[in-house]
């Protein structure tokens, strides 16, 4: 809190001898200018940076009178700040300690052309100063209450990360024995080296985990998303921010996981304004649990909500990016598991790095073909949620899809491979992938071959042969005439240079 002392001048009083009420607005302005200057951001410097901060609202309450020669102390603080609107609070007292005035002013931030500025992105230093001041005066504002549905490896790794970020975390599972073990041992059997903080709460009660939370995180397997949303619906308020970290596409409906959640919650007609975020990227729980550097994508059609989630998850070990292409991010998250199965099968057959690189490259090519037909943004497929997630899933032994594929390639029946490895989202996604391929008439030879192997229609060895002996094609998606014209043009240019 910063203070400014103002001595009431004779001209500031009215015929009754008291300070005219309009002057208090000016005292607020003077105090705000001095406050920002004390913090290292004088108005002249902000304008030099291209930041204009007009007043959008003023709220005043007069508590006592002042008169000529009174000395008024104005205390100034950041009352609220959401990255777009700044609210500054003011308290005024006179020399005898009498509180005479309280008020607030609201401000937005514009560039010289009159367009809104996102301070967090465009004026990071100023943004961070305002956030620090907010946390000084309202320390609890930075603590977000989070409920996590699901106590698997990803749910627990994220619970620890979010607790480490200073948030209040409650984890739910429908299995009482699981909750009992996690609560008692403060460890997870599949996450060696992880210690769950004592202040992370555990429950089997859906109302406890879902009610009164700033963010609700769905971390159950994709096949359990709809049932979990249905069970939790009575306890989820409309307007709730919901973050989904499950990756998959529901067969028959062909909905992504956030679409499944929205569909299930909307059935009572009382959840039309929930805010859904897909959190996805190259993120193994085993590494996040040990604070290894990781990057992830917060995807939401509402950029402000995406940035809210970005701020909640981001720390020195978790770098979070935003994206508005929710469908593209979720499609990549589901389909890359199938491509990773193919890479695993190839490795199980004894093939090497060349085959692995080819399958990853052609895998993202067929995912992007489908995504573009569905209206997704092309840039998503070259980002963390696209090629990034595919690389980590297809190459790491942390990946159940990769390990399951290796077993299948070695001759283990698919059903037995799943039993040995656990939940394999790539196999769960296959029916939906085949339906999407048919609906949008997109060629997806790798996914189609994996489906044939899993269904027992061909062997893993035959899959590799079938992919290698497909009809010739070009890597460039252009007409044959265009390709031949470009080739002839390049030969002509090259020949001219040689001569």
CSV table of C-alpha atoms in Angstrom, one decimal:
chain,number,residue,atom,x,y,z
A,1,UNK,CA,0.0,0.0,0.0
A,2,UNK,CA,1.3,3.5,-0.9
A,3,UNK,CA,0.3,6.8,0.7
A,4,UNK,CA,0.0,10.4,-0.4
A,5,UNK,CA,-0.6,13.3,1.9
A,6,UNK,CA,-2.7,16.2,0.6
A,7,UNK,CA,-3.2,19.5,2.4
A,8,UNK,CA,-6.7,20.9,1.8
A,9,UNK,CA,-6.6,24.3,0.1
A,10,UNK,CA,-9.0,27.1,0.7
A,11,UNK,CA,-10.2,27.1,-2.9
A,12,UNK,CA,-11.2,23.4,-2.5
A,13,UNK,CA,-13.9,24.2,0.1
A,14,UNK,CA,-17.4,25.3,-0.6
A,15,UNK,CA,-19.6,28.0,1.0
A,16,UNK,CA,-20.2,25.8,4.0
A,17,UNK,CA,-16.4,25.7,4.6
A,18,UNK,CA,-16.1,21.9,3.8
A,19,UNK,CA,-14.1,20.3,1.1
A,20,UNK,CA,-16.3,20.0,-2.0
A,21,UNK,CA,-17.0,16.4,-2.9
A,22,UNK,CA,-15.7,16.7,-6.5
A,23,UNK,CA,-12.2,17.3,-5.1
A,24,UNK,CA,-11.9,13.8,-3.7
A,25,UNK,CA,-12.0,12.4,-7.3
A,26,UNK,CA,-9.0,14.6,-8.0
A,27,UNK,CA,-7.3,13.4,-4.8
A,28,UNK,CA,-7.8,9.9,-6.1
A,29,UNK,CA,-6.2,10.8,-9.5
A,30,UNK,CA,-3.2,12.5,-7.8
A,31,UNK,CA,-2.7,9.5,-5.5
A,32,UNK,CA,-2.9,7.0,-8.4
A,33,UNK,CA,-0.3,8.9,-10.4
A,34,UNK,CA,2.0,9.1,-7.4
A,35,UNK,CA,1.4,5.4,-6.7
A,36,UNK,CA,2.4,4.2,-10.1
A,37,UNK,CA,5.4,6.5,-10.1
A,38,UNK,CA,6.6,5.0,-6.8
A,39,UNK,CA,6.3,1.5,-8.3
A,40,UNK,CA,8.5,2.6,-11.2
A,41,UNK,CA,5.8,3.1,-13.9
A,42,UNK,CA,5.1,6.9,-14.1
A,43,UNK,CA,2.4,7.9,-16.5
A,44,UNK,CA,4.9,9.4,-19.0
A,45,UNK,CA,6.8,6.1,-19.1
A,46,UNK,CA,3.6,4.1,-19.8
A,47,UNK,CA,2.6,6.5,-22.6
A,48,UNK,CA,6.1,6.2,-24.0
A,49,UNK,CA,5.5,2.4,-24.1
A,50,UNK,CA,2.2,3.0,-25.9
A,51,UNK,CA,0.0,2.2,-22.9
A,52,UNK,CA,-3.0,4.4,-22.3
A,53,UNK,CA,-5.2,3.7,-19.2
A,54,UNK,CA,-8.5,5.6,-19.3
A,55,UNK,CA,-10.9,5.5,-16.3
A,56,UNK,CA,-13.9,3.3,-17.0
A,57,UNK,CA,-15.7,3.6,-13.6
A,58,UNK,CA,-15.4,5.4,-10.3
A,59,UNK,CA,-17.1,4.5,-7.0
A,60,UNK,CA,-17.1,6.8,-4.0
A,61,UNK,CA,-18.4,6.8,-0.5
A,62,UNK,CA,-18.1,9.9,1.7
A,63,UNK,CA,-17.7,9.1,5.4
A,64,UNK,CA,-16.8,12.4,7.1
A,65,UNK,CA,-16.1,16.0,6.1
A,66,UNK,CA,-12.8,17.8,5.9
A,67,UNK,CA,-12.0,21.5,5.8
A,68,UNK,CA,-9.3,24.1,4.9
A,69,UNK,CA,-5.8,23.1,6.2
A,70,UNK,CA,-6.8,19.5,7.0
A,71,UNK,CA,-4.2,17.0,6.0
A,72,UNK,CA,-5.6,14.0,4.2
A,73,UNK,CA,-3.6,10.8,3.9
A,74,UNK,CA,-4.6,8.8,0.8
A,75,UNK,CA,-3.8,5.1,1.0
A,76,UNK,CA,-3.7,3.4,-2.5
A,77,UNK,CA,-3.7,-0.3,-3.3
A,78,UNK,CA,-4.4,-2.7,-6.2
A,79,UNK,CA,-7.9,-4.0,-5.3
A,80,UNK,CA,-8.4,-6.3,-8.3
A,81,UNK,CA,-6.7,-7.2,-11.6
A,82,UNK,CA,-7.7,-9.8,-14.2
A,83,UNK,CA,-5.2,-8.9,-16.9
A,84,UNK,CA,-7.8,-6.6,-18.7
A,85,UNK,CA,-9.4,-4.4,-16.0
A,86,UNK,CA,-7.5,-2.9,-13.1
A,87,UNK,CA,-9.3,-1.8,-10.0
A,88,UNK,CA,-7.5,0.6,-7.6
A,89,UNK,CA,-8.8,1.1,-4.1
A,90,UNK,CA,-8.4,4.3,-2.0
A,91,UNK,CA,-8.9,5.1,1.7
A,92,UNK,CA,-8.6,8.7,3.0
A,93,UNK,CA,-8.1,9.7,6.6
A,94,UNK,CA,-7.4,13.1,8.2
A,95,UNK,CA,-4.7,13.9,10.7
A,96,UNK,CA,-6.8,12.8,13.8
A,97,UNK,CA,-7.3,9.3,12.3
A,98,UNK,CA,-10.9,9.9,11.1
A,99,UNK,CA,-11.7,7.9,8.0
A,100,UNK,CA,-13.3,10.4,5.6
A,101,UNK,CA,-13.6,8.6,2.2
A,102,UNK,CA,-13.3,5.2,0.5
A,103,UNK,CA,-13.5,4.5,-3.2
A,104,UNK,CA,-12.3,2.6,-6.2
A,105,UNK,CA,-11.5,3.5,-9.8
A,106,UNK,CA,-11.5,1.0,-12.7
A,107,UNK,CA,-9.2,1.2,-15.7
A,108,UNK,CA,-8.6,-0.6,-19.0
A,109,UNK,CA,-5.5,-0.5,-21.1
A,110,UNK,CA,-5.4,0.7,-24.7
A,111,UNK,CA,-2.7,1.3,-27.4
A,112,UNK,CA,-2.5,4.6,-29.2
A,113,UNK,CA,-5.0,3.3,-31.8
A,114,UNK,CA,-7.6,2.7,-29.2
A,115,UNK,CA,-7.4,-1.1,-29.2
A,116,UNK,CA,-7.3,-3.2,-26.0
A,117,UNK,CA,-3.8,-4.4,-24.8
A,118,UNK,CA,-3.2,-7.8,-23.2
A,119,UNK,CA,-0.7,-6.6,-20.6
A,120,UNK,CA,0.5,-10.1,-19.7
A,121,UNK,CA,1.6,-10.6,-23.3
A,122,UNK,CA,2.5,-7.1,-24.5
A,123,UNK,CA,3.7,-5.4,-21.3
A,124,UNK,CA,4.9,-8.3,-19.2
A,125,UNK,CA,7.0,-6.2,-16.7
A,126,UNK,CA,4.0,-3.9,-15.9
A,127,UNK,CA,1.7,-6.9,-15.7
A,128,UNK,CA,3.9,-8.7,-13.2
A,129,UNK,CA,4.2,-5.6,-11.0
A,130,UNK,CA,0.4,-5.3,-10.8
A,131,UNK,CA,0.1,-9.0,-10.0
A,132,UNK,CA,2.7,-8.6,-7.2
A,133,UNK,CA,0.8,-5.6,-5.8
A,134,UNK,CA,-2.5,-7.5,-5.9
A,135,UNK,CA,-1.0,-10.4,-4.0
A,136,UNK,CA,0.5,-8.1,-1.4
A,137,UNK,CA,-2.9,-6.7,-0.5
A,138,UNK,CA,-5.0,-9.9,-1.2
A,139,UNK,CA,-2.6,-12.9,-0.7
A,140,UNK,CA,-5.4,-15.4,-1.0
A,141,UNK,CA,-6.3,-14.2,-4.5
A,142,UNK,CA,-3.5,-16.3,-5.9
A,143,UNK,CA,-4.7,-19.5,-4.3
A,144,UNK,CA,-7.1,-21.3,-6.5
A,145,UNK,CA,-9.3,-24.1,-5.2
A,146,UNK,CA,-9.1,-27.1,-7.5
A,147,UNK,CA,-10.9,-30.4,-7.6
A,148,UNK,CA,-9.4,-33.3,-9.5
A,149,UNK,CA,-11.6,-36.1,-10.7
A,150,UNK,CA,-9.3,-39.1,-11.0
A,151,UNK,CA,-6.4,-40.4,-9.0
A,152,UNK,CA,-4.3,-42.1,-11.7
A,153,UNK,CA,-0.7,-41.1,-12.5
A,154,UNK,CA,-1.7,-38.0,-14.4
A,155,UNK,CA,-4.2,-36.8,-11.8
A,156,UNK,CA,-1.7,-37.3,-8.9
A,157,UNK,CA,1.2,-35.7,-10.8
A,158,UNK,CA,-0.9,-32.6,-11.6
A,159,UNK,CA,-2.2,-32.5,-8.0
A,160,UNK,CA,1.3,-32.2,-6.7
A,161,UNK,CA,2.3,-29.6,-9.4
A,162,UNK,CA,-0.8,-27.5,-8.6
A,163,UNK,CA,-0.1,-27.8,-4.8
A,164,UNK,CA,3.4,-26.7,-5.5
A,165,UNK,CA,2.0,-23.6,-7.3
A,166,UNK,CA,0.3,-22.6,-4.0
A,167,UNK,CA,-3.2,-23.9,-4.8
A,168,UNK,CA,-5.7,-25.8,-2.6
A,169,UNK,CA,-6.1,-29.2,-4.2
A,170,UNK,CA,-8.7,-32.0,-3.6
A,171,UNK,CA,-8.4,-35.4,-5.4
A,172,UNK,CA,-11.4,-37.8,-5.9
A,173,UNK,CA,-11.6,-41.4,-6.9
A,174,UNK,CA,-14.6,-43.7,-6.9
A,175,UNK,CA,-12.5,-46.5,-5.4
A,176,UNK,CA,-12.3,-46.2,-1.6
A,177,UNK,CA,-9.3,-48.5,-1.3
A,178,UNK,CA,-7.3,-46.3,-3.7
A,179,UNK,CA,-8.1,-43.2,-1.8
A,180,UNK,CA,-7.3,-44.9,1.5
A,181,UNK,CA,-3.8,-46.0,0.2
A,182,UNK,CA,-3.0,-42.6,-1.3
A,183,UNK,CA,-4.0,-40.8,1.8
A,184,UNK,CA,-2.1,-43.1,4.1
A,185,UNK,CA,1.1,-43.6,2.2
A,186,UNK,CA,1.3,-40.3,0.4
A,187,UNK,CA,2.8,-42.1,-2.6
A,188,UNK,CA,1.6,-43.6,-5.9
A,189,UNK,CA,2.7,-47.1,-6.9
A,190,UNK,CA,3.3,-46.1,-10.5
A,191,UNK,CA,5.2,-42.8,-9.7
A,192,UNK,CA,8.4,-43.7,-7.9
A,193,UNK,CA,10.1,-40.8,-6.2
A,194,UNK,CA,6.9,-38.8,-5.9
A,195,UNK,CA,5.8,-37.7,-2.4
A,196,UNK,CA,2.2,-36.3,-2.1
A,197,UNK,CA,2.1,-33.2,0.2
A,198,UNK,CA,0.2,-33.7,3.4
A,199,UNK,CA,-2.2,-30.8,2.6
A,200,UNK,CA,-3.4,-32.4,-0.7
A,201,UNK,CA,-6.9,-33.6,0.3
A,202,UNK,CA,-8.5,-37.0,-0.8
A,203,UNK,CA,-12.1,-37.9,-1.0
A,204,UNK,CA,-14.6,-40.5,-2.5
A,205,UNK,CA,-17.4,-37.9,-2.3
A,206,UNK,CA,-18.2,-36.2,-5.6
A,207,UNK,CA,-19.9,-33.2,-3.8
A,208,UNK,CA,-16.8,-32.5,-1.8
A,209,UNK,CA,-14.5,-32.5,-4.9
A,210,UNK,CA,-16.8,-30.6,-7.2
A,211,UNK,CA,-18.6,-28.0,-5.1
A,212,UNK,CA,-17.1,-24.5,-4.6
A,213,UNK,CA,-14.0,-25.0,-6.8
A,214,UNK,CA,-12.5,-22.4,-9.0
A,215,UNK,CA,-11.3,-25.1,-11.4
A,216,UNK,CA,-12.6,-28.7,-11.8
A,217,UNK,CA,-10.1,-31.1,-13.5
A,218,UNK,CA,-11.2,-34.3,-15.3
A,219,UNK,CA,-8.4,-36.8,-15.2
A,220,UNK,CA,-10.2,-40.1,-15.5
A,221,UNK,CA,-9.7,-42.4,-18.6
A,222,UNK,CA,-11.5,-41.3,-21.7
A,223,UNK,CA,-14.0,-44.2,-21.5
A,224,UNK,CA,-15.1,-43.0,-18.1
A,225,UNK,CA,-15.5,-39.3,-18.9
A,226,UNK,CA,-19.3,-39.4,-19.7
A,227,UNK,CA,-20.2,-41.4,-16.7
A,228,UNK,CA,-18.1,-39.2,-14.4
A,229,UNK,CA,-19.7,-36.0,-15.8
A,230,UNK,CA,-23.2,-37.5,-15.3
A,231,UNK,CA,-22.4,-38.4,-11.7
A,232,UNK,CA,-20.8,-35.0,-10.9
A,233,UNK,CA,-23.4,-32.9,-12.7
A,234,UNK,CA,-25.6,-32.2,-9.6
A,235,UNK,CA,-22.6,-30.6,-7.8
A,236,UNK,CA,-21.1,-28.6,-10.7
A,237,UNK,CA,-22.4,-25.0,-10.9
A,238,UNK,CA,-23.1,-23.3,-14.2
A,239,UNK,CA,-20.1,-21.1,-15.3
A,240,UNK,CA,-17.6,-23.6,-13.8
A,241,UNK,CA,-14.2,-23.7,-15.4
A,242,UNK,CA,-13.6,-27.3,-16.3
A,243,UNK,CA,-10.2,-28.6,-17.5
A,244,UNK,CA,-10.0,-31.9,-19.3
A,245,UNK,CA,-6.7,-33.8,-19.5
A,246,UNK,CA,-8.2,-37.1,-20.9
A,247,UNK,CA,-7.4,-37.8,-24.6
A,248,UNK,CA,-9.8,-39.6,-26.8
A,249,UNK,CA,-12.9,-39.5,-29.1
A,250,UNK,CA,-16.1,-41.2,-28.1
A,251,UNK,CA,-17.2,-43.9,-30.6
A,252,UNK,CA,-20.5,-43.3,-32.4
A,253,UNK,CA,-21.0,-39.7,-31.2
A,254,UNK,CA,-17.5,-38.9,-32.4
A,255,UNK,CA,-17.3,-36.2,-29.7
A,256,UNK,CA,-14.0,-35.1,-28.2
A,257,UNK,CA,-13.7,-35.2,-24.4
A,258,UNK,CA,-14.7,-31.6,-23.8
A,259,UNK,CA,-17.7,-32.1,-26.1
A,260,UNK,CA,-18.7,-35.2,-24.1
A,261,UNK,CA,-18.5,-33.3,-20.9
A,262,UNK,CA,-20.5,-30.4,-22.3
A,263,UNK,CA,-23.1,-32.7,-23.8
A,264,UNK,CA,-23.6,-34.7,-20.5
A,265,UNK,CA,-23.8,-31.6,-18.3
A,266,UNK,CA,-26.2,-29.8,-20.6
A,267,UNK,CA,-28.8,-32.6,-20.3
A,268,UNK,CA,-30.4,-30.9,-17.3
A,269,UNK,CA,-30.7,-27.5,-19.0
A,270,UNK,CA,-28.8,-25.8,-16.2
A,271,UNK,CA,-25.2,-25.9,-17.5
A,272,UNK,CA,-25.2,-23.8,-20.6
A,273,UNK,CA,-22.3,-21.6,-19.5
A,274,UNK,CA,-19.6,-24.0,-18.3
A,275,UNK,CA,-16.1,-23.0,-19.6
A,276,UNK,CA,-14.3,-26.0,-21.0
A,277,UNK,CA,-10.5,-26.2,-21.5
A,278,UNK,CA,-8.5,-29.0,-23.1
A,279,UNK,CA,-5.1,-29.3,-21.5
A,280,UNK,CA,-2.8,-31.4,-23.8
A,281,UNK,CA,0.7,-31.9,-25.0
A,282,UNK,CA,3.9,-34.0,-24.6
A,283,UNK,CA,3.5,-34.7,-20.9
A,284,UNK,CA,4.5,-37.9,-19.2
A,285,UNK,CA,3.2,-38.0,-15.6
A,286,UNK,CA,6.4,-39.8,-14.6
A,287,UNK,CA,8.5,-36.7,-15.5
A,288,UNK,CA,6.1,-34.1,-14.3
A,289,UNK,CA,6.1,-35.9,-10.9
A,290,UNK,CA,9.8,-35.3,-10.7
A,291,UNK,CA,9.7,-31.6,-11.8
A,292,UNK,CA,11.4,-32.3,-15.1
A,293,UNK,CA,10.9,-29.5,-17.7
A,294,UNK,CA,7.6,-29.9,-19.6
A,295,UNK,CA,5.5,-27.8,-21.9
A,296,UNK,CA,1.7,-28.1,-22.4
A,297,UNK,CA,-1.2,-26.3,-24.2
A,298,UNK,CA,-4.2,-24.7,-22.6
A,299,UNK,CA,-6.9,-24.7,-25.3
A,300,UNK,CA,-10.2,-22.8,-25.0
A,301,UNK,CA,-12.3,-20.7,-27.4
A,302,UNK,CA,-12.3,-18.0,-24.7
A,303,UNK,CA,-8.7,-16.8,-24.6
A,304,UNK,CA,-9.2,-15.2,-21.2
A,305,UNK,CA,-10.2,-18.6,-19.7
A,306,UNK,CA,-7.2,-20.2,-21.5
A,307,UNK,CA,-4.9,-17.7,-20.0
A,308,UNK,CA,-6.4,-18.2,-16.5
A,309,UNK,CA,-5.7,-21.9,-16.7
A,310,UNK,CA,-2.2,-21.1,-18.1
A,311,UNK,CA,-1.4,-19.0,-15.0
A,312,UNK,CA,-2.7,-21.7,-12.7
A,313,UNK,CA,-0.5,-24.4,-14.1
A,314,UNK,CA,2.6,-22.5,-15.1
A,315,UNK,CA,5.8,-22.6,-13.1
A,316,UNK,CA,9.6,-23.1,-13.6
A,317,UNK,CA,9.1,-26.7,-14.6
A,318,UNK,CA,5.8,-26.4,-16.5
A,319,UNK,CA,5.6,-24.0,-19.4
A,320,UNK,CA,2.1,-23.5,-20.6
A,321,UNK,CA,1.0,-22.1,-23.9
A,322,UNK,CA,-2.5,-21.1,-25.1
A,323,UNK,CA,-4.4,-22.0,-28.2
A,324,UNK,CA,-8.0,-21.4,-29.3
A,325,UNK,CA,-8.2,-24.4,-31.6
A,326,UNK,CA,-9.8,-26.8,-29.1
A,327,UNK,CA,-10.9,-29.3,-31.7
A,328,UNK,CA,-7.4,-29.5,-33.2
A,329,UNK,CA,-5.7,-29.9,-29.9
A,330,UNK,CA,-8.1,-32.7,-28.8
A,331,UNK,CA,-8.0,-34.5,-32.2
A,332,UNK,CA,-4.2,-34.6,-32.0
A,333,UNK,CA,-4.4,-35.9,-28.4
A,334,UNK,CA,-6.6,-38.8,-29.4
A,335,UNK,CA,-5.1,-39.7,-32.8
A,336,UNK,CA,-1.5,-39.6,-31.9
A,337,UNK,CA,-2.1,-42.6,-29.6
A,338,UNK,CA,-3.0,-44.7,-32.6
A,339,UNK,CA,0.1,-43.6,-34.5
A,340,UNK,CA,2.2,-44.4,-31.4
A,341,UNK,CA,0.8,-47.9,-31.4
A,342,UNK,CA,2.1,-48.3,-35.0
A,343,UNK,CA,5.5,-47.1,-34.0
A,344,UNK,CA,5.5,-49.6,-31.1
A,345,UNK,CA,4.5,-52.4,-33.4
A,346,UNK,CA,7.3,-51.6,-35.8
A,347,UNK,CA,9.8,-51.6,-32.9
A,348,UNK,CA,8.5,-54.9,-31.7
A,349,UNK,CA,9.1,-56.3,-35.2
A,350,UNK,CA,12.7,-55.3,-34.8
A,351,UNK,CA,12.6,-52.3,-37.2
A,352,UNK,CA,14.9,-49.4,-36.5
A,353,UNK,CA,15.0,-45.6,-36.3
A,354,UNK,CA,14.4,-45.1,-40.0
A,355,UNK,CA,11.0,-46.8,-39.7
A,356,UNK,CA,10.2,-45.0,-36.5
A,357,UNK,CA,10.9,-41.6,-38.1
A,358,UNK,CA,8.8,-42.5,-41.2
A,359,UNK,CA,5.8,-43.6,-39.1
A,360,UNK,CA,5.9,-40.4,-36.9
A,361,UNK,CA,6.2,-38.1,-39.9
A,362,UNK,CA,3.5,-39.8,-42.0
A,363,UNK,CA,1.4,-40.2,-38.8
A,364,UNK,CA,1.2,-36.5,-38.2
A,365,UNK,CA,0.5,-36.1,-42.0
A,366,UNK,CA,-2.6,-38.3,-41.8
A,367,UNK,CA,-3.8,-36.7,-38.6
A,368,UNK,CA,-3.5,-33.2,-40.1
A,369,UNK,CA,-5.3,-34.4,-43.3
A,370,UNK,CA,-8.2,-35.4,-41.1
A,371,UNK,CA,-8.0,-32.3,-38.9
A,372,UNK,CA,-8.1,-29.9,-41.9
A,373,UNK,CA,-11.1,-31.6,-43.3
A,374,UNK,CA,-12.8,-31.2,-39.9
A,375,UNK,CA,-12.0,-27.4,-39.8
A,376,UNK,CA,-9.0,-27.4,-37.4
A,377,UNK,CA,-6.2,-24.9,-37.6
A,378,UNK,CA,-3.1,-26.1,-39.5
A,379,UNK,CA,-0.7,-24.6,-37.0
A,380,UNK,CA,-1.9,-26.9,-34.3
A,381,UNK,CA,-0.5,-30.0,-35.9
A,382,UNK,CA,3.0,-28.6,-36.0
A,383,UNK,CA,2.8,-27.6,-32.3
A,384,UNK,CA,3.1,-29.2,-28.9
A,385,UNK,CA,-0.3,-30.8,-29.0
A,386,UNK,CA,0.4,-32.2,-32.5
A,387,UNK,CA,3.9,-33.4,-33.5
A,388,UNK,CA,5.2,-32.7,-30.0
A,389,UNK,CA,2.8,-35.1,-28.3
A,390,UNK,CA,3.2,-37.7,-31.1
A,391,UNK,CA,7.0,-37.7,-30.7
A,392,UNK,CA,7.0,-38.3,-27.0
A,393,UNK,CA,4.2,-40.9,-27.1
A,394,UNK,CA,5.8,-42.8,-30.0
A,395,UNK,CA,9.4,-42.9,-28.6
A,396,UNK,CA,9.2,-43.1,-24.8
A,397,UNK,CA,8.9,-46.3,-22.7
A,398,UNK,CA,6.7,-44.2,-20.3
A,399,UNK,CA,4.1,-44.5,-23.1
A,400,UNK,CA,1.6,-47.3,-22.6
A,401,UNK,CA,0.6,-47.0,-26.3
A,402,UNK,CA,4.3,-47.5,-27.4
A,403,UNK,CA,4.8,-50.4,-24.9
A,404,UNK,CA,1.6,-52.1,-26.0
A,405,UNK,CA,2.6,-51.8,-29.6
A,406,UNK,CA,6.0,-53.3,-28.9
A,407,UNK,CA,4.3,-56.3,-27.3
A,408,UNK,CA,1.9,-56.7,-30.3
A,409,UNK,CA,4.9,-56.5,-32.7
A,410,UNK,CA,6.6,-59.3,-30.7
A,411,UNK,CA,3.6,-61.5,-31.2
A,412,UNK,CA,1.6,-60.9,-28.0
A,413,UNK,CA,-2.2,-60.9,-28.8
A,414,UNK,CA,-3.6,-57.3,-28.5
A,415,UNK,CA,-6.0,-58.2,-25.6
A,416,UNK,CA,-3.1,-59.7,-23.6
A,417,UNK,CA,-0.9,-56.7,-24.4
A,418,UNK,CA,-3.5,-54.4,-23.0
A,419,UNK,CA,-3.8,-56.6,-19.9
A,420,UNK,CA,-0.1,-56.4,-19.3
A,421,UNK,CA,0.2,-52.6,-19.9
A,422,UNK,CA,-3.0,-51.2,-18.5
A,423,UNK,CA,-5.3,-48.6,-20.2
A,424,UNK,CA,-4.2,-48.1,-23.8
A,425,UNK,CA,-6.0,-45.0,-25.2
A,426,UNK,CA,-4.9,-45.7,-28.7
A,427,UNK,CA,-6.9,-48.9,-28.8
A,428,UNK,CA,-9.9,-47.1,-27.2
A,429,UNK,CA,-9.7,-44.4,-30.0
A,430,UNK,CA,-9.6,-46.8,-32.9
A,431,UNK,CA,-13.4,-47.2,-33.5
A,432,UNK,CA,-13.9,-43.5,-33.6
A,433,UNK,CA,-10.9,-43.0,-35.8
A,434,UNK,CA,-12.3,-45.4,-38.4
A,435,UNK,CA,-15.7,-43.7,-38.3
A,436,UNK,CA,-14.1,-40.2,-38.8
A,437,UNK,CA,-12.0,-41.6,-41.6
A,438,UNK,CA,-15.1,-42.8,-43.4
A,439,UNK,CA,-17.2,-39.7,-42.6
A,440,UNK,CA,-14.6,-37.2,-44.0
A,441,UNK,CA,-13.3,-39.5,-46.7
A,442,UNK,CA,-9.7,-39.1,-45.6
A,443,UNK,CA,-6.9,-41.5,-46.4
A,444,UNK,CA,-5.3,-42.8,-43.1
A,445,UNK,CA,-3.3,-45.9,-44.0
A,446,UNK,CA,-1.4,-46.2,-40.7
A,447,UNK,CA,-4.4,-45.9,-38.5
A,448,UNK,CA,-6.3,-48.3,-40.8
A,449,UNK,CA,-3.5,-50.8,-40.6
A,450,UNK,CA,-3.3,-50.7,-36.8
A,451,UNK,CA,-7.0,-51.2,-36.6
A,452,UNK,CA,-6.7,-54.3,-38.8
A,453,UNK,CA,-3.9,-55.7,-36.5
A,454,UNK,CA,-5.8,-55.0,-33.3
A,455,UNK,CA,-8.9,-56.7,-34.7
A,456,UNK,CA,-6.8,-59.7,-35.8
A,457,UNK,CA,-7.5,-59.3,-39.5
A,458,UNK,CA,-3.8,-59.2,-40.4
A,459,UNK,CA,-0.5,-59.9,-38.5
A,460,UNK,CA,1.9,-57.2,-37.4
A,461,UNK,CA,4.4,-58.4,-40.1
A,462,UNK,CA,1.7,-58.1,-42.8
A,463,UNK,CA,0.9,-54.6,-41.6
A,464,UNK,CA,4.5,-53.5,-42.2
A,465,UNK,CA,4.5,-55.1,-45.6
A,466,UNK,CA,1.2,-53.6,-46.6
A,467,UNK,CA,2.3,-50.0,-45.6
A,468,UNK,CA,5.6,-50.4,-47.5
A,469,UNK,CA,4.0,-51.7,-50.7
A,470,UNK,CA,1.1,-49.2,-51.0
A,471,UNK,CA,0.7,-47.4,-54.4
A,472,UNK,CA,3.2,-44.7,-55.1
A,473,UNK,CA,2.3,-41.2,-54.1
A,474,UNK,CA,3.8,-37.7,-53.7
A,475,UNK,CA,4.6,-36.2,-50.3
A,476,UNK,CA,3.3,-32.9,-51.6
A,477,UNK,CA,-0.5,-32.6,-51.7
A,478,UNK,CA,-0.8,-31.0,-55.1
A,479,UNK,CA,-2.2,-32.0,-58.5
A,480,UNK,CA,0.1,-34.0,-60.7
A,481,UNK,CA,0.1,-31.2,-63.3
A,482,UNK,CA,1.2,-28.6,-60.7
A,483,UNK,CA,4.0,-30.9,-59.4
A,484,UNK,CA,5.3,-31.6,-62.9
A,485,UNK,CA,5.1,-27.9,-63.9
A,486,UNK,CA,7.1,-26.9,-60.7
A,487,UNK,CA,9.6,-29.6,-61.5
A,488,UNK,CA,10.1,-28.4,-65.1
A,489,UNK,CA,10.4,-24.8,-63.9
A,490,UNK,CA,13.1,-25.8,-61.3
A,491,UNK,CA,15.1,-27.7,-63.9
A,492,UNK,CA,14.9,-24.6,-66.2
A,493,UNK,CA,16.1,-22.2,-63.5
A,494,UNK,CA,18.8,-24.6,-62.4
A,495,UNK,CA,20.0,-25.0,-66.0
A,496,UNK,CA,20.1,-21.2,-66.5
A,497,UNK,CA,22.2,-20.8,-63.4
A,498,UNK,CA,24.6,-23.6,-64.5
A,499,UNK,CA,25.1,-21.9,-67.9
